[in-house]
Amino acid sequence: MRIAVFGANGPTGRRLTDQALAAGHQVVAVTRRPGSLAPRPGLTVAVADATDPVAVDEAVEGTDVVLSALGARFAKERISTYSASATAITTAMARHGIGRLLVVSSSIADPHWRPTGAHFFNHVLDPLVNRRLGRTLHEDMRRMEDVIRRTGLDWTLVRPSGLFEHPVVTDYHTAETSADGVFTARTDLAASMLRELGERRYVRTAMGVVTTEVKPNIAKLIWNEGVKKK
Ligand SMILES: NC(=O)c1ccc[n+]([C@@H]2O[C@H](COP(=O)([O-])OP(=O)(O)OC[C@H]3O[C@@H](n4cnc5c(N)ncnc54)[C@H](OP(=O)(O)O)[C@@H]3O)[C@@H](O)[C@H]2O)c1
């Protein structure tokens, strides 16, 4: 398959690209910073801001499926990256007759998601970090989900929990709507999306994905996601 990957130079996008190439697919890596991706067999780099309809239209032309792992940073102000990119991507896909779309969203997009046994997370971290500091980001993620749901495409909204780095794919767990767990390794997130391309278990619905076999080192997670990434 020829797969367009949005957010290809982000941490999940790199995993997606690596795993797709390793599985024998061709990848069109869509990025605003082409210099950040080294040339490799099977990899084409397309330069586009994902919110620019003309650039997105050109980037997806000739691809069979579209995967998006792009993301924005927390901000006080209104965020529109998710909804604007979803509008540009779905419009371009419809125009080119590309039917299959998998987009990374978040477990937070499910208003009923409360992982079992995670008292401190549910009562302290989630209200403070996700629902207060990340309020505008998650509002736009929900707008993105609405944009995608309204299309006639074969979409899957992919909802991971707290992302962390782990070197290998584990025996991750998926579930409709959202999955019961606080963390998701990016390797597992990428693997679940590529598997769903073949299996089509979650077409026109949301797929939660969580990692249960390993847990992140919390100090490392805070350093990687909260300090180093800024
Ligand atoms: N962190 C968590 O715990 C967590 C939990 C659940 C869900 N998520 C979601 O998972 C997704 C992936 O997260 P991640 O941490 O792997 O990646 P990330 O750091 O959010 O990656 C951002 C990527 O999106 C690209 N991007 C942003 N705006 C763009 C635009 N307008 N046009 C083109 N590319 C654009 C960035 O490219 P540039 O390099 O050009 O900026 C970068 O490649 C995000 O949507 C995030 O919100 C995260």
GROMACS .gro file of C-alpha atoms and ligand atoms in nm:
model
  278
    1MET     CA    1   0.000   0.000   0.000
    2ARG     CA    2   0.101   0.360  -0.048
    3ILE     CA    3   0.039   0.527   0.287
    4ALA     CA    4   0.035   0.900   0.362
    5VAL     CA    5   0.156   0.970   0.718
    6PHE     CA    6   0.082   1.314   0.865
    7GLY     CA    7   0.299   1.423   1.157
    8ALA     CA    8   0.564   1.190   1.013
    9ASN     CA    9   0.851   1.359   1.194
   10GLY     CA   10   0.677   1.349   1.532
   11PRO     CA   11   0.755   1.070   1.778
   12THR     CA   12   0.452   0.854   1.685
   13GLY     CA   13   0.481   0.943   1.316
   14ARG     CA   14   0.840   0.815   1.311
   15ARG     CA   15   0.728   0.482   1.461
   16LEU     CA   16   0.446   0.459   1.208
   17THR     CA   17   0.682   0.531   0.920
   18ASP     CA   18   0.944   0.279   1.040
   19GLN     CA   19   0.689   0.003   1.095
   20ALA     CA   20   0.507   0.068   0.765
   21LEU     CA   21   0.832   0.060   0.568
   22ALA     CA   22   0.942  -0.256   0.752
   23ALA     CA   23   0.609  -0.417   0.654
   24GLY     CA   24   0.682  -0.344   0.287
   25HIS     CA   25   0.452  -0.044   0.238
   26GLN     CA   26   0.547   0.274   0.058
   27VAL     CA   27   0.522   0.582   0.278
   28VAL     CA   28   0.456   0.943   0.184
   29ALA     CA   29   0.579   1.127   0.494
   30VAL     CA   30   0.396   1.457   0.520
   31THR     CA   31   0.584   1.717   0.719
   32ARG     CA   32   0.653   2.089   0.746
   33ARG     CA   33   1.024   2.015   0.801
   34PRO     CA   34   1.148   1.785   0.523
   35GLY     CA   35   1.511   1.813   0.638
   36SER     CA   36   1.424   1.623   0.955
   37LEU     CA   37   1.363   1.297   0.766
   38ALA     CA   38   1.651   1.101   0.616
   39PRO     CA   39   1.592   0.947   0.270
   40ARG     CA   40   1.519   0.573   0.272
   41PRO     CA   41   1.396   0.319   0.018
   42GLY     CA   42   1.016   0.331   0.000
   43LEU     CA   43   0.997   0.676   0.159
   44THR     CA   44   0.880   0.990  -0.021
   45VAL     CA   45   0.871   1.320   0.165
   46ALA     CA   46   0.589   1.566   0.094
   47VAL     CA   47   0.613   1.915   0.237
   48ALA     CA   48   0.281   2.045   0.366
   49ASP     CA   49   0.126   2.227   0.654
   50ALA     CA   50  -0.160   1.992   0.737
   51THR     CA   51  -0.400   2.284   0.773
   52ASP     CA   52  -0.329   2.408   0.418
   53PRO     CA   53  -0.594   2.255   0.187
   54VAL     CA   54  -0.391   2.301  -0.133
   55ALA     CA   55  -0.070   2.151   0.006
   56VAL     CA   56  -0.262   1.861   0.166
   57ASP     CA   57  -0.444   1.790  -0.160
   58GLU     CA   58  -0.110   1.758  -0.341
   59ALA     CA   59   0.043   1.544  -0.064
   60VAL     CA   60  -0.228   1.276  -0.056
   61GLU     CA   61  -0.270   1.242  -0.432
   62GLY     CA   62  -0.180   0.888  -0.538
   63THR     CA   63  -0.195   0.735  -0.189
   64ASP     CA   64  -0.427   0.448  -0.087
   65VAL     CA   65  -0.476   0.532   0.282
   66VAL     CA   66  -0.406   0.821   0.516
   67LEU     CA   67  -0.274   0.795   0.873
   68SER     CA   68  -0.238   1.098   1.096
   69ALA     CA   69  -0.029   1.125   1.412
   70LEU     CA   70   0.003   1.499   1.416
   71GLY     CA   71  -0.041   1.700   1.728
   72ALA     CA   72  -0.033   2.042   1.887
   73ARG     CA   73   0.110   2.165   2.217
   74PHE     CA   74  -0.101   2.270   2.515
   75ALA     CA   75  -0.194   2.639   2.495
   76LYS     CA   76  -0.427   2.877   2.674
   77GLU     CA   77  -0.560   3.008   2.345
   78ARG     CA   78  -0.800   2.828   2.114
   79ILE     CA   79  -0.629   2.551   1.914
   80SER     CA   80  -0.740   2.467   1.560
   81THR     CA   81  -0.463   2.236   1.430
   82TYR     CA   82  -0.669   1.918   1.477
   83SER     CA   83  -0.997   2.036   1.328
   84ALA     CA   84  -0.839   2.238   1.045
   85SER     CA   85  -0.612   1.950   0.943
   86ALA     CA   86  -0.904   1.705   0.962
   87THR     CA   87  -1.105   1.930   0.731
   88ALA     CA   88  -0.818   1.963   0.482
   89ILE     CA   89  -0.732   1.592   0.489
   90THR     CA   90  -1.088   1.457   0.459
   91THR     CA   91  -1.172   1.703   0.180
   92ALA     CA   92  -0.861   1.602  -0.016
   93MET     CA   93  -0.931   1.231   0.042
   94ALA     CA   94  -1.287   1.264  -0.087
   95ARG     CA   95  -1.163   1.454  -0.392
   96HIS     CA   96  -0.906   1.185  -0.476
   97GLY     CA   97  -1.132   0.890  -0.390
   98ILE     CA   98  -0.913   0.772  -0.100
   99GLY     CA   99  -1.141   0.584   0.139
  100ARG     CA  100  -0.944   0.481   0.450
  101LEU     CA  101  -0.837   0.719   0.728
  102LEU     CA  102  -0.692   0.648   1.073
  103VAL     CA  103  -0.632   0.949   1.296
  104VAL     CA  104  -0.470   0.964   1.639
  105SER     CA  105  -0.701   1.126   1.893
  106SER     CA  106  -0.696   1.049   2.268
  107SER     CA  107  -0.873   0.846   2.537
  108ILE     CA  108  -0.970   1.188   2.679
  109ALA     CA  109  -1.208   1.231   2.384
  110ASP     CA  110  -1.429   0.965   2.548
  111PRO     CA  111  -1.608   1.158   2.825
  112HIS     CA  112  -1.664   0.834   3.020
  113TRP     CA  113  -1.301   0.716   3.014
  114ARG     CA  114  -1.181   0.655   3.373
  115PRO     CA  115  -0.913   0.385   3.388
  116THR     CA  116  -0.968   0.123   3.659
  117GLY     CA  117  -0.757   0.143   3.975
  118ALA     CA  118  -0.595   0.472   3.874
  119HIS     CA  119  -0.718   0.682   4.165
  120PHE     CA  120  -0.439   0.944   4.161
  121PHE     CA  121  -0.462   0.977   3.784
  122ASN     CA  122  -0.844   1.001   3.777
  123HIS     CA  123  -0.873   1.245   4.068
  124VAL     CA  124  -0.558   1.456   4.044
  125LEU     CA  125  -0.356   1.429   3.723
  126ASP     CA  126  -0.639   1.397   3.472
  127PRO     CA  127  -0.845   1.693   3.602
  128LEU     CA  128  -0.535   1.911   3.636
  129VAL     CA  129  -0.327   1.818   3.332
  130ASN     CA  130  -0.571   1.696   3.068
  131ARG     CA  131  -0.889   1.878   3.154
  132ARG     CA  132  -0.741   2.210   3.275
  133LEU     CA  133  -0.398   2.264   3.110
  134GLY     CA  134  -0.501   2.063   2.804
  135ARG     CA  135  -0.856   2.197   2.781
  136THR     CA  136  -0.824   2.390   2.453
  137LEU     CA  137  -0.628   2.108   2.289
  138HIS     CA  138  -0.887   1.847   2.379
  139GLU     CA  139  -1.171   2.076   2.271
  140ASP     CA  140  -1.014   2.088   1.926
  141MET     CA  141  -0.955   1.712   1.926
  142ARG     CA  142  -1.330   1.668   1.981
  143ARG     CA  143  -1.399   1.909   1.694
  144MET     CA  144  -1.161   1.696   1.481
  145GLU     CA  145  -1.352   1.382   1.574
  146ASP     CA  146  -1.681   1.553   1.476
  147VAL     CA  147  -1.538   1.662   1.141
  148ILE     CA  148  -1.426   1.307   1.067
  149ARG     CA  149  -1.748   1.142   1.185
  150ARG     CA  150  -1.949   1.357   0.944
  151THR     CA  151  -1.760   1.224   0.640
  152GLY     CA  152  -1.850   0.922   0.432
  153LEU     CA  153  -1.494   0.786   0.465
  154ASP     CA  154  -1.395   0.457   0.630
  155TRP     CA  155  -1.244   0.632   0.932
  156THR     CA  156  -1.106   0.507   1.262
  157LEU     CA  157  -1.043   0.744   1.552
  158VAL     CA  158  -0.745   0.598   1.737
  159ARG     CA  159  -0.748   0.682   2.108
  160PRO     CA  160  -0.429   0.616   2.304
  161SER     CA  161  -0.380   0.702   2.671
  162GLY     CA  162  -0.060   0.868   2.807
  163LEU     CA  163   0.210   0.817   2.545
  164PHE     CA  164   0.557   0.692   2.632
  165GLU     CA  165   0.863   0.555   2.456
  166HIS     CA  166   0.928   0.182   2.457
  167PRO     CA  167   1.168   0.014   2.213
  168VAL     CA  168   0.949  -0.276   2.099
  169VAL     CA  169   0.586  -0.359   2.024
  170THR     CA  170   0.418  -0.536   2.317
  171ASP     CA  171   0.099  -0.741   2.347
  172TYR     CA  172  -0.113  -0.423   2.356
  173HIS     CA  173  -0.489  -0.414   2.408
  174THR     CA  174  -0.753  -0.247   2.189
  175ALA     CA  175  -1.122  -0.185   2.257
  176GLU     CA  176  -1.408   0.004   2.099
  177THR     CA  177  -1.461   0.364   2.219
  178SER     CA  178  -1.166   0.368   2.463
  179ALA     CA  179  -0.944   0.116   2.639
  180ASP     CA  180  -0.897   0.061   3.011
  181GLY     CA  181  -0.546   0.181   3.088
  182VAL     CA  182  -0.346   0.493   3.168
  183PHE     CA  183  -0.053   0.445   2.926
  184THR     CA  184   0.018   0.361   2.562
  185ALA     CA  185   0.363   0.297   2.414
  186ARG     CA  186   0.410   0.477   2.082
  187THR     CA  187   0.539   0.153   1.928
  188ASP     CA  188   0.208  -0.011   2.024
  189LEU     CA  189   0.004   0.284   1.898
  190ALA     CA  190   0.175   0.263   1.558
  191ALA     CA  191   0.143  -0.116   1.545
  192SER     CA  192  -0.228  -0.102   1.631
  193MET     CA  193  -0.292   0.141   1.345
  194LEU     CA  194  -0.110  -0.072   1.089
  195ARG     CA  195  -0.286  -0.387   1.212
  196GLU     CA  196  -0.623  -0.211   1.190
  197LEU     CA  197  -0.549  -0.127   0.826
  198GLY     CA  198  -0.551  -0.499   0.753
  199GLU     CA  199  -0.817  -0.616   1.001
  200ARG     CA  200  -1.078  -0.337   0.970
  201ARG     CA  201  -1.230  -0.416   1.313
  202TYR     CA  202  -1.294  -0.051   1.401
  203VAL     CA  203  -1.421   0.108   1.080
  204ARG     CA  204  -1.640   0.417   1.145
  205THR     CA  205  -1.585   0.398   1.520
  206ALA     CA  206  -1.316   0.473   1.780
  207MET     CA  207  -1.040   0.230   1.876
  208GLY     CA  208  -0.886   0.267   2.220
  209VAL     CA  209  -0.534   0.128   2.254
  210VAL     CA  210  -0.337   0.075   2.575
  211THR     CA  211  -0.015  -0.093   2.680
  212THR     CA  212  -0.055  -0.329   2.973
  213GLU     CA  213   0.264  -0.541   2.966
  214VAL     CA  214   0.506  -0.264   3.061
  215LYS     CA  215   0.472   0.061   3.254
  216PRO     CA  216   0.672   0.376   3.188
  217ASN     CA  217   0.924   0.511   3.434
  218ILE     CA  218   0.731   0.815   3.560
  219ALA     CA  219   1.037   1.040   3.609
  220LYS     CA  220   1.153   0.959   3.255
  221LEU     CA  221   0.803   1.018   3.120
  222ILE     CA  222   0.779   1.363   3.280
  223TRP     CA  223   1.126   1.449   3.149
  224ASN     CA  224   1.058   1.325   2.794
  225GLU     CA  225   0.701   1.449   2.750
  226GLY     CA  226   0.691   1.756   2.974
  227VAL     CA  227   1.043   1.902   2.969
  228LYS     CA  228   1.247   1.774   2.672
  229LYS     CA  229   0.964   1.798   2.415
  230LYS     CA  230   0.893   2.171   2.475
  231LIG     N1  231   0.130   1.282   2.490
  231LIG     C1  232   0.031   1.205   2.531
  231LIG     O1  233   0.033   1.151   2.641
  231LIG     C2  234  -0.086   1.181   2.440
  231LIG     C3  235  -0.194   1.104   2.483
  231LIG     C4  236  -0.300   1.079   2.397
  231LIG     C5  237  -0.298   1.132   2.269
  231LIG     N2  238  -0.193   1.207   2.229
  231LIG     C6  239  -0.192   1.259   2.089
  231LIG     O2  240  -0.114   1.173   2.012
  231LIG     C7  241  -0.069   1.244   1.895
  231LIG     C8  242   0.076   1.210   1.868
  231LIG     O3  243   0.153   1.257   1.976
  231LIG     P1  244   0.312   1.257   1.967
  231LIG     O4  245   0.359   1.302   2.101
  231LIG     O5  246   0.361   1.131   1.913
  231LIG     O6  247   0.339   1.363   1.857
  231LIG     P2  248   0.352   1.524   1.869
  231LIG     O7  249   0.476   1.563   1.940
  231LIG     O8  250   0.223   1.580   1.912
  231LIG     O9  251   0.381   1.545   1.712
  231LIG     C9  252   0.349   1.654   1.654
  231LIG    C10  253   0.369   1.628   1.504
  231LIG    O10  254   0.265   1.692   1.437
  231LIG    C11  255   0.323   1.776   1.339
  231LIG     N3  256   0.239   1.891   1.316
  231LIG    C12  257   0.182   1.973   1.407
  231LIG     N4  258   0.113   2.070   1.345
  231LIG    C13  259   0.127   2.047   1.212
  231LIG    C14  260   0.080   2.112   1.097
  231LIG     N5  261   0.002   2.221   1.104
  231LIG     N6  262   0.114   2.061   0.976
  231LIG    C15  263   0.193   1.951   0.966
  231LIG     N7  264   0.241   1.885   1.072
  231LIG    C16  265   0.209   1.933   1.193
  231LIG    C17  266   0.459   1.815   1.396
  231LIG    O11  267   0.541   1.858   1.293
  231LIG     P3  268   0.649   1.977   1.311
  231LIG    O12  269   0.775   1.907   1.349
  231LIG    O13  270   0.653   2.038   1.177
  231LIG    O14  271   0.598   2.068   1.419
  231LIG    C18  272   0.501   1.681   1.457
  231LIG    O15  273   0.552   1.598   1.360
  231LIG    C19  274  -0.097   1.392   1.923
  231LIG    O16  275  -0.212   1.432   1.854
  231LIG    C20  276  -0.123   1.394   2.072
  231LIG    O17  277  -0.208   1.500   2.111
  231LIG    C21  278  -0.087   1.232   2.311
   0.00000   0.00000   0.00000
